[in-house]
Each structure stands twice: as C-alpha cells, then as structure tokens.
Amino acid sequence: MKFRRSERLVDMTHFLMNHPRQLVSLTYFSQRYQSAKSSISEDLVIIKDTFENQGIGTLQTLPGAAGGVKYIPKVKKEYAKEFIHHLCQLISDPDRLLPGGYLYMTDLLGDSQILNEVGKHLASAVSDRDIDVIMTVATKGIPIAQTVAHHLNVPFIIVRRDNIATEGSTVSINYVSGSSKRLQMMSLSKRSLKEGAKVLIVDDFMKAGGTINGMVNLLSEFNAIVAGTVVLVESDYEEERLVDDYISLIKLTDVNVKERKINVVEGNYFAEQANFL
Amino acid sequence: MKFRRSERLVDMTHFLMNHPRQLVSLTYFSQRYQSAKSSISEDLVIIKDTFENQGIGTLQTLPGAAGGVKYIPKVKKEYAKEFIHHLCQLISDPDRLLPGGYLYMTDLLGDSQILNEVGKHLASAVSDRDIDVIMTVATKGIPIAQTVAHHLNVPFIIVRRDNIATEGSTVSINYVSGSSKRLQMMSLSKRSLKEGAKVLIVDDFMKAGGTINGMVNLLSEFNAIVAGTVVLVESDYEEERLVDDYISLIKLTDVNVKERKINVVEGNYFAEQANFL
C-alpha cells in the first residue's frame, strides 16, 4: 500500500518518538511507505522543522550508504525554565513536610505526565553522550531511571539493598551513607551489566552523595565506566560532597520544620546542560 | 503563527501520543495552530485513519460544546499475537533458569522497547474501564506499572514491604504469600490513595495470587475499588488460586530444572481482551 504524505507524517512521527536516538535508514521508511527516498527526505525536513519549532527535539541526518536519520529528544531553554519553576512550586508546598524533615514526593514520582517531562529534560541534558545503560537504586530511583531510559532508548538496571532469588548471582559492596554515616550494602545482578559498559547513574535525591558514590564503586567491580550522573533533586550539604560531577533539576536549599518552610530553587541544570534546542 | 497542515499533523500526533485518554477540545487545537475548527477536524480524520491502519490506536470524538477528541491506545490482534509469541521465545531461553526454579527476567523488565510494548498491550486491554490510579508492589512490579500508567495517563502508587520515613503515615496489613504460605507485611502511604478511587492492580508475576490478594485487602482498608488486575506472567498453579479475575500476557506452564526446559505459552490475553483495533 502506498502512503500519502499526510499519512506518512503521522506514522513517521509516531515511529521516531518510539525510537529515540536510533538510526533509521531512509530505505526502511521508503519500503515501509512504498515511497521514493526523495519524498521521505522532504517529509523528514517537515518533521525536523516542526520538532524544533515546537520544542520536541531534532532530527540528525547521517549521509551515505550506512546513513539515515535519528530523533534526538531536546528541550527549549525557556520551556525548561518554566517546567523547573513549576516543579519548585510543587515541591515547596509545606504539606510535604514529614517528621524528621523529610519531604513527601511519592505523588510526583508516580505522576505519568511529570515523570515524562523529568525524563525528557534529564535525557536531553546528556543526549550527546555515549551511554549503553542506566543504573539506579531501588526503590525511589526506579521511576526516574525508567523514564530517562525511555527517552534515551537504552536499558536500565536496578541496584538493590537486599538479595533475592530472582536475580541470580550478585555482586555486593558495602558503602557509607554520606549523611547518616551508616554502613550499608548494595548489590547488583552479575549478568545485568557487561564489562566496559558506559553507565549513566540516575537517582531521585542526592545529599552527601553516599549512595551515588556507592554505585560508582559498584561499577568499578564490573569494570564499567561512569558516563555521568543525573538526579531530580540535590540537597544543600555543608560538608564536602562525595560526588562533584552531576546534573540536577532542582536544589533543596532549606527545610525548616518549625516554620513549615521549604526552600527550593533550580539545580545546576542550566549551568551543565549545553544541548538546548 | 499559522501552521500548515503538514506541521499540524506532526505536532498533533506528538501531542496526542503524550496525552492518551485525555479529552482535548477542538478549540484548544484551533487556538494552538491559529486554524479553523473545520481544518482541525479534517486533520483528526487523517490521524484517526493512520492510527487505526498502523495499529497505533484510535481517536474518539465527542460532539458538542464540552466535546473534543481522545487518543485511545489500542493494538491489532495479529500484532499482539506476534509480540506475545516473541516474548514467549525470549522467556523460554533455558539460560534464564536460576537455582530454585526461578527465572531471570531482569533484562526484560529493564528493556525500554519491550516495556513500552508490554505497557501498551496491557493498557489496551483495559482501555474501556474507568481507572483512577494504578497500584503495584515493589520492586519488580514497578516498571510494568509505570509503563501501563503512561499508556493510560493515570498516576501509579507503590506498595512496599518495608516502612520508610519518606512515605509519611502508612497503612499496613499482613498477608499470606500463596505459594510459600508465609506471613508477610505490606504497606501503603496513607495519603497516596483517595477513598473511592478505582484502582488497577499491576504486577510482573502471579502464581497462587497471594500478593495480589494482599493488595486487594489493602485496597479495602482505603475503601478503594478494584478496577481490574493485569500481570505480565502468570504461572500454572495446581491448587485453587486466590485471584480469578485478571488478564495475563504470558503463562508459564512448566519449569523443569533437571532437563533445563521452560514452557511458556500465551496467557488469557486473547480470551479477556475485547478492545482490539
């Protein structure tokens, strides 16, 4: 069946959105739609322009026999400002205060629309890096890792604080939680990570950086390479942090339980992210 | 700025894919693109036809002043057959066998492309139900719950087997794990679920149904309503199962550790799912 341009544009948009950062050859589209490559190239120009104008991302075109097109999710700086400002407002709601100065964030980590935006913003910031797999730690890191993995189109693996039978052989390490200074254990299924893999570490929250530093140490047991660290929220920490190379969307600067005040500002996202549309 | 039809088709496809099951008024699109509602209606006919032909889903149009359009993710039966067959092949690989007859599934639960398809297939099967929120239990249920939630555009909440400070007050219950007959505890953050909410239960694996039955009991503590149960894998169970109303993609019929054989067939998906395209 031959496709009209209007039908091709709808189906290609769906296809590209479902396969970010994957090189798709023009031959593939040409056969899928029974259309000339010249028509496909014209379609791609329309999609690229619309994606860029609407803040969806960009298309990278690689010429030659092994060439094709790649959809790269990106965000516009002004939209990122708006979204992060919106997140700051949500998080600074005093009703989030829990005993011990903790913040209730469970609703945000389970909101499909917010997660999708968080994933797109964090993925965009590292979209120029070479990443094979994403690593996080159970439980609260999982939703963030999964959405970043979706937008980067790579698998994600989960480090656990327990050992269960359905993971097979595991590699475990001890690490010191940075702020509480307690010794803890984390483990990763042995077959989940290949030697030499380039790994992006993702978590929901970072204070002293002890958990993330633990993941870095665990990666060295696998001879894997740290490709970067991204977190949703970093918290101010007066002592020296164990991790210094990271990207955060949001920064928690002060939690005052007595006055019921939470102070949240934008993280280092705008200083560290150089891939805006 | 006025949009041309080709640009509108690309941007509307992106917008609708990011907002499944959400009613979008024609006025919204008309203002977004500075275009007449008659043009928007024509665009929507093209998108609907392409979505249906390509197995992406359908568009429901509601007429009148409060009307608009809704994207409903759906799958074609023949494609579902193909995808589930592919999953069966992946899962029946004898290298997945672990001590105790457990199966290694961690790679599948961390594969962005597979998760996206699993989520779309499970969401399609319940797309005609009234669902406010999705509930799962940590840890392995989370990726499935998150992707189903994404395709249904509802939030998801996570039941935990421990109690942590960042969840606030919780409601806990004891339940008997169906196959091991051991007494276990599960808890849910009190403020994460409203009274009367219609809840879809999602999990990766079901044998006797003890964990899912536990979630059903936990829901009654919240006066919430079970809107259905969907699982990735069900396992044959010789005794009476604690749950009988569910949808499964895949069924594990036999695991023979000695002969290194895993027998996997399609679940009750085709018997239970009535929303195919």
XYZ file of C-alpha atoms in Angstrom:
554
model
C 0.000 0.000 0.000
C 1.286 3.429 -0.960
C 1.020 6.130 1.694
C 0.085 9.752 1.150
C 2.365 12.410 2.647
C -0.146 13.253 5.381
C -0.294 9.601 6.497
C 3.490 9.258 6.323
C 3.954 12.312 8.543
C 1.648 10.888 11.235
C 3.191 7.411 11.194
C 6.806 8.644 10.999
C 6.232 10.989 13.947
C 4.880 8.054 15.967
C 7.730 5.794 14.871
C 10.501 8.315 15.605
C 9.022 9.185 19.026
C 9.069 5.485 19.912
C 12.687 5.030 18.783
C 14.739 7.964 20.083
C 18.483 8.019 19.230
C 18.077 5.018 16.912
C 19.478 5.350 13.400
C 16.699 4.582 10.916
C 17.709 4.220 7.274
C 15.830 6.065 4.540
C 15.465 2.689 2.839
C 13.432 1.462 5.810
C 10.954 4.329 5.535
C 10.949 4.135 1.744
C 9.929 0.460 1.882
C 7.502 0.955 4.768
C 5.578 3.573 2.791
C 6.269 2.414 -0.800
C 7.545 5.900 -1.477
C 10.612 7.387 -3.150
C 13.540 8.341 -0.926
C 13.268 11.901 -2.226
C 9.715 12.101 -0.809
C 10.890 10.638 2.515
C 13.655 13.258 2.662
C 11.079 16.009 2.152
C 8.903 14.509 4.927
C 11.870 14.492 7.276
C 12.532 18.185 6.652
C 8.946 18.969 7.673
C 9.221 16.781 10.802
C 12.585 18.270 11.767
C 11.314 21.846 11.447
C 8.163 21.099 13.427
C 10.064 19.184 16.147
C 12.481 22.108 16.530
C 9.846 24.830 16.483
C 7.603 23.007 18.944
C 10.392 22.059 21.367
C 10.077 18.315 20.756
C 13.666 17.678 19.670
C 15.660 17.475 16.488
C 16.456 15.042 13.682
C 20.082 14.247 12.910
C 20.695 13.148 9.343
C 23.694 10.947 8.556
C 24.512 10.827 4.826
C 25.858 7.865 2.850
C 25.009 4.183 2.411
C 25.109 3.475 6.165
C 23.263 6.726 6.869
C 19.764 7.563 7.932
C 18.000 9.684 10.475
C 17.944 9.847 14.283
C 15.403 11.564 16.511
C 17.158 13.311 19.405
C 14.827 14.449 22.223
C 15.672 18.012 23.248
C 14.002 20.826 25.121
C 13.913 24.580 24.684
C 15.619 26.597 27.399
C 12.559 28.784 28.069
C 10.322 25.710 28.404
C 12.821 24.058 30.779
C 12.796 27.235 32.923
C 9.019 27.076 33.073
C 8.866 23.354 33.877
C 11.541 23.513 36.591
C 9.863 26.557 38.111
C 6.602 24.578 38.181
C 8.390 21.663 39.923
C 9.902 24.038 42.507
C 6.439 25.348 43.327
C 5.045 21.822 43.689
C 7.895 20.703 45.961
C 7.898 23.779 48.194
C 4.334 23.062 49.390
C 4.621 22.872 53.233
C 2.145 19.950 53.270
C 5.063 17.840 52.010
C 6.907 18.158 55.339
C 7.270 14.831 57.160
C 8.674 14.040 60.621
C 12.479 14.245 60.589
C 12.491 16.968 57.928
C 11.839 14.510 55.087
C 9.721 15.553 52.127
C 6.802 13.609 50.694
C 7.499 13.232 46.951
C 5.677 9.967 46.229
C 2.904 11.677 44.259
C 5.401 13.343 41.898
C 7.336 10.085 41.362
C 4.070 8.396 40.330
C 2.679 11.132 38.077
C 2.927 9.968 34.441
C 2.952 13.464 32.924
C 5.558 14.869 35.342
C 7.752 11.769 35.014
C 7.644 12.050 31.237
C 8.846 15.675 31.393
C 11.505 14.908 34.028
C 12.780 12.055 31.858
C 12.866 14.199 28.753
C 14.687 17.066 30.491
C 17.329 14.815 32.086
C 17.786 12.753 28.888
C 18.173 15.919 26.803
C 20.999 17.116 29.028
C 23.088 14.008 28.246
C 21.828 13.332 24.726
C 25.294 13.973 23.246
C 26.977 11.373 25.488
C 27.724 7.767 24.661
C 25.508 5.753 27.065
C 24.875 1.980 26.994
C 22.780 1.534 30.100
C 21.230 3.412 33.009
C 21.707 2.378 36.632
C 19.654 3.327 39.661
C 18.992 2.074 43.178
C 15.663 0.707 44.463
C 13.046 1.938 45.185
C 12.531 5.623 44.535
C 15.168 5.911 41.835
C 13.343 3.448 39.564
C 10.636 5.717 38.097
C 13.210 8.394 37.185
C 15.603 5.814 35.711
C 12.832 4.235 33.655
C 11.689 7.498 32.096
C 15.252 8.663 31.335
C 15.918 5.223 29.780
C 12.766 5.581 27.670
C 13.892 8.947 26.270
C 17.460 7.729 25.660
C 16.231 4.358 24.318
C 18.660 2.313 26.429
C 18.045 -0.388 29.072
C 18.106 0.339 32.810
C 19.322 -1.816 35.700
C 18.374 -1.679 39.367
C 20.778 -1.934 42.299
C 19.084 -3.453 45.356
C 19.624 -3.152 49.075
C 18.568 -6.788 49.586
C 19.385 -10.073 47.851
C 16.599 -12.021 46.198
C 16.428 -15.344 44.426
C 15.200 -13.974 41.109
C 18.364 -12.013 40.352
C 20.801 -14.921 40.072
C 24.392 -14.377 41.259
C 25.040 -10.876 42.516
C 27.995 -8.660 43.292
C 27.640 -6.822 46.608
C 29.550 -3.962 48.177
C 29.383 -2.061 51.423
C 29.159 1.704 51.342
C 28.834 4.504 53.840
C 25.687 6.550 53.554
C 27.085 10.081 53.328
C 24.795 11.967 55.673
C 23.956 9.289 58.269
C 27.471 7.727 58.128
C 25.914 4.279 58.488
C 27.413 1.252 56.744
C 25.030 -0.188 54.178
C 25.017 -2.886 51.499
C 24.064 -2.729 47.862
C 24.099 -5.460 45.252
C 23.660 -5.868 41.524
C 22.829 -8.947 39.496
C 26.032 -10.189 37.894
C 24.628 -10.780 34.464
C 22.836 -7.457 34.217
C 25.945 -5.438 33.323
C 28.679 -6.114 30.731
C 32.321 -5.237 31.270
C 33.220 -1.890 29.725
C 29.627 -0.661 29.582
C 29.127 3.106 29.701
C 26.684 3.754 32.517
C 24.568 6.786 33.360
C 23.728 6.874 37.089
C 20.217 8.176 37.844
C 18.606 8.848 41.222
C 15.749 10.827 42.705
C 17.662 12.519 45.508
C 21.262 13.321 46.437
C 22.549 14.852 49.648
C 26.104 13.879 50.638
C 26.327 11.624 47.590
C 26.998 8.411 49.548
C 24.541 6.261 47.603
C 25.757 7.548 44.254
C 29.366 7.090 45.341
C 28.414 3.518 46.286
C 27.062 2.958 42.779
C 30.317 4.327 41.317
C 32.269 1.812 43.432
C 29.937 -0.987 42.399
C 30.514 -0.070 38.738
C 34.257 -0.436 39.180
C 33.661 -4.034 40.377
C 32.128 -4.639 36.947
C 34.877 -2.721 35.126
C 32.141 -0.483 33.818
C 32.531 3.210 33.029
C 30.593 6.108 34.564
C 29.112 8.170 31.717
C 27.528 10.697 34.066
C 25.159 11.235 36.972
C 21.744 12.897 36.869
C 19.360 13.468 39.770
C 15.945 15.009 40.184
C 16.710 16.784 43.488
C 20.014 17.695 45.135
C 20.047 18.926 48.673
C 22.398 21.509 50.132
C 25.184 19.828 52.107
C 27.574 21.796 54.299
C 30.438 19.249 54.235
C 32.368 18.072 51.171
C 30.198 16.083 48.805
C 31.379 12.650 47.632
C 30.236 13.315 44.066
C 31.016 16.505 42.181
C 30.146 15.787 38.551
C 26.363 15.601 38.216
C 23.323 17.336 36.767
C 20.315 18.206 38.941
C 16.951 19.663 38.000
C 16.185 21.055 41.425
C 18.062 22.099 44.559
C 16.675 21.936 48.068
C 18.356 24.774 49.975
C 16.466 24.779 53.253
C 13.880 22.772 55.143
C 12.582 24.451 58.261
C 10.208 22.138 60.109
C 9.379 24.662 62.828
C 8.384 27.459 60.463
C 6.986 24.961 57.953
C 9.074 26.365 55.111
C 10.710 24.518 52.243
C 13.112 26.417 50.050
C 13.614 25.014 46.566
C 15.486 26.580 43.651
C 16.604 25.352 40.233
C 19.514 22.882 40.270
C 22.690 23.178 38.187
C 20.694 22.158 35.072
C 21.154 25.415 33.178
C 24.863 25.598 34.033
C 25.568 21.998 32.972
C 23.193 21.353 30.075
C 24.520 22.508 26.704
C 22.103 20.718 24.382
C 19.126 23.059 24.393
C 17.187 23.432 21.153
C 1.903 31.899 13.878
C -0.338 29.962 11.497
C 0.545 26.294 10.966
C 0.387 24.406 7.692
C -1.471 21.076 7.677
C 1.764 19.076 7.486
C 3.117 20.810 10.596
C -0.174 20.411 12.409
C -0.212 16.664 11.710
C 3.282 16.201 13.190
C 2.625 18.295 16.282
C -0.864 16.861 16.920
C 0.465 13.307 16.652
C 3.139 14.166 19.242
C 0.611 15.904 21.481
C -1.975 13.114 21.351
C 0.659 10.407 21.971
C 1.762 12.294 25.098
C -1.818 12.658 26.395
C -3.625 9.326 25.968
C -7.262 9.150 27.110
C -7.343 12.895 27.765
C -10.204 14.856 26.213
C -8.722 17.691 24.130
C -11.156 20.289 22.810
C -11.088 21.327 19.157
C -10.865 24.902 20.446
C -7.506 24.071 22.058
C -6.055 22.803 18.772
C -7.703 25.595 16.816
C -6.014 28.222 19.014
C -2.723 26.364 19.197
C -2.441 26.351 15.397
C -4.412 29.507 14.535
C -6.513 27.347 12.254
C -10.243 26.886 11.644
C -12.000 24.081 13.513
C -13.041 22.623 10.153
C -9.353 22.214 9.236
C -8.608 20.644 12.630
C -11.479 18.187 12.081
C -10.004 17.193 8.730
C -6.574 16.712 10.361
C -8.140 14.476 13.002
C -9.714 12.258 10.340
C -6.289 11.719 8.767
C -4.696 10.976 12.160
C -7.509 8.601 13.134
C -7.256 6.641 9.880
C -3.476 6.384 10.102
C -3.535 5.409 13.809
C -6.065 2.649 13.042
C -4.327 1.369 9.909
C -0.908 1.344 11.558
C -2.080 -0.290 14.808
C -1.335 2.751 16.970
C -4.820 3.218 18.411
C -7.930 5.187 17.673
C -9.383 8.663 18.188
C -12.737 9.018 19.934
C -14.640 12.158 19.014
C -17.176 13.609 21.457
C -19.504 16.121 19.855
C -20.967 19.271 21.414
C -19.672 22.241 23.398
C -17.964 20.062 26.029
C -16.699 17.730 23.315
C -13.338 17.134 21.756
C -11.065 14.265 20.874
C -9.376 11.492 22.853
C -6.494 9.272 21.738
C -7.093 5.682 22.907
C -4.051 3.398 22.615
C -5.034 0.068 21.064
C -3.299 -2.823 19.362
C -4.175 -5.051 16.441
C -4.836 -8.679 17.288
C -2.329 -10.019 14.758
C 0.380 -7.721 16.092
C -0.397 -8.763 19.690
C -0.056 -12.432 18.630
C 3.349 -11.657 17.134
C 4.571 -9.663 20.131
C 3.425 -12.226 22.711
C 4.961 -15.030 20.669
C 8.223 -13.073 20.651
C 8.033 -12.666 24.459
C 7.398 -16.404 24.888
C 10.516 -17.178 22.882
C 12.605 -14.756 24.944
C 11.358 -16.169 28.258
C 11.724 -19.841 27.334
C 15.507 -19.463 26.927
C 16.999 -22.102 29.320
C 19.774 -19.649 30.301
C 17.089 -17.914 32.368
C 16.895 -20.832 34.824
C 18.041 -19.931 38.333
C 18.519 -22.107 41.448
C 15.134 -22.986 42.948
C 13.388 -22.976 39.575
C 13.204 -19.175 39.443
C 13.530 -17.371 36.120
C 15.830 -14.448 35.395
C 13.628 -11.714 33.898
C 15.558 -8.608 34.981
C 16.746 -7.827 31.460
C 13.186 -7.797 30.093
C 11.914 -5.596 32.938
C 14.653 -3.069 32.098
C 14.299 -3.061 28.303
C 12.702 0.239 27.237
C 11.295 -1.079 23.935
C 9.815 -4.258 25.456
C 8.378 -2.359 28.429
C 6.737 0.127 26.084
C 5.029 -2.689 24.160
C 4.046 -4.561 27.338
C 2.534 -1.355 28.715
C 0.648 -0.643 25.531
C -0.746 -4.180 25.292
C -1.890 -4.291 28.932
C -3.293 -0.739 28.811
C -5.211 -1.517 25.597
C -6.920 -4.459 27.256
C -8.451 -2.217 29.947
C -8.806 0.984 27.905
C -12.611 0.877 28.181
C -12.563 0.746 32.011
C -12.837 3.623 34.414
C -9.439 3.752 36.165
C -8.151 6.495 38.502
C -4.844 5.028 39.604
C -2.568 2.027 39.203
C -1.170 0.088 42.157
C 1.788 -2.277 42.241
C 4.180 -3.761 44.784
C 7.927 -3.058 44.960
C 10.297 -3.858 43.327
C 9.700 -5.826 40.151
C 6.133 -4.648 39.613
C 7.221 -1.015 39.300
C 8.461 -0.979 35.669
C 5.273 -2.678 34.436
C 3.041 -0.373 36.497
C 4.867 2.705 35.242
C 4.512 1.807 31.571
C 0.829 0.832 31.914
C 0.247 4.131 33.768
C 1.976 6.014 30.961
C -0.303 4.474 28.321
C -3.445 5.018 30.426
C -2.300 8.509 31.503
C -3.050 7.913 35.202
C -0.787 8.033 38.286
C 0.690 4.898 39.877
C 1.342 4.095 43.526
C 3.766 1.609 45.042
C 3.045 -0.784 47.910
C 6.189 -1.545 49.901
C 7.303 -4.461 52.024
C 9.184 -2.137 54.390
C 8.348 1.152 56.109
C 10.442 4.202 55.313
C 10.479 7.757 56.597
C 9.797 9.391 53.251
C 6.294 7.954 52.856
C 4.630 9.641 55.833
C 1.931 7.716 57.710
C 1.208 4.313 56.223
C -1.469 1.642 56.414
C -0.040 -1.865 56.808
C -1.596 -5.293 56.514
C -0.382 -8.847 56.892
C -0.970 -11.298 54.096
C -0.136 -14.912 53.362
C 2.067 -15.464 50.353
C 0.020 -18.003 48.384
C 2.678 -20.480 47.329
C 5.112 -20.317 50.277
C 2.290 -19.872 52.883
C 4.497 -17.443 54.789
C 3.035 -14.468 56.618
C 4.266 -11.184 55.155
C 3.624 -7.457 55.577
C 2.822 -4.802 53.011
C 2.166 -1.102 53.498
C 0.979 1.885 51.541
C 1.415 5.564 52.209
C -1.842 6.894 53.626
C -2.036 9.997 51.526
C -1.247 8.267 48.246
C -4.767 6.894 47.702
C -8.162 8.620 47.954
C -11.282 6.903 49.275
C -13.434 5.520 46.470
C -10.608 5.523 43.911
C -10.876 2.956 41.108
C -7.612 1.027 41.123
C -5.999 -1.197 38.506
C -3.632 -3.702 40.132
C -0.492 -4.417 38.077
C 2.286 -6.918 38.750
C 5.048 -8.729 36.901
C 4.276 -12.242 38.123
C 1.375 -14.176 39.683
C 1.388 -17.743 40.959
C -1.085 -18.500 43.763
C -2.167 -14.858 43.749
C -1.233 -14.179 47.405
C 0.472 -10.857 46.752
C -2.345 -9.625 44.528
C -4.916 -10.795 47.059
C -2.928 -8.846 49.683
C -3.218 -5.716 47.522
C -6.976 -6.287 47.209
C -7.244 -6.448 51.030
C -5.089 -3.343 51.376
C -7.412 -1.517 48.965
C -10.413 -2.313 51.127
C -8.627 -0.596 54.063
C -8.695 2.540 51.911
C -12.323 1.959 50.777
C -10.952 1.905 47.245
C -12.374 -0.157 44.392
C -10.589 -2.814 42.334
C -10.997 -1.899 38.652
C -9.069 -4.965 37.464
C -5.811 -6.880 37.639
C -3.217 -7.248 34.881
C 0.043 -9.202 35.036
C 2.910 -9.848 32.660
C 3.356 -13.522 33.578
C 1.011 -15.979 35.311
C 2.313 -19.330 36.422
C 0.390 -22.603 36.465
C -0.803 -23.407 39.973
C -2.326 -26.756 40.872
C -4.353 -25.572 43.906
C -7.130 -23.011 43.872
C -5.892 -19.527 43.004
C -6.758 -16.602 45.317
C -7.486 -14.322 42.355
C -9.641 -15.319 39.420
C -10.368 -12.113 37.542
C -7.175 -10.976 35.809
C -5.527 -10.530 32.415
C -2.107 -12.037 31.671
C 0.111 -11.677 28.623
C 2.029 -14.894 29.195
C 1.585 -18.164 31.031
C 4.390 -20.265 32.471
C 3.199 -23.867 32.269
C 6.298 -25.812 33.247
C 9.810 -25.229 34.554
C 11.995 -28.327 34.528
C 15.345 -27.574 36.132
C 16.782 -31.043 35.506
C 16.028 -31.094 31.788
C 16.634 -27.343 31.528
C 13.269 -26.714 29.888
C 10.931 -23.772 30.312
C 7.474 -23.997 28.836
C 5.756 -20.687 28.111
C 2.518 -20.076 26.225
C 0.271 -17.068 25.698
C -1.772 -16.004 28.747
C -5.514 -15.377 28.797
C -4.957 -12.098 26.900
C -6.867 -13.084 23.772
C -9.754 -14.542 25.757
C -10.098 -11.483 28.026
C -9.211 -8.524 25.816
C -12.120 -7.216 23.745
C -10.680 -3.865 22.640
C -8.546 -4.868 19.667
C -8.400 -2.461 16.758
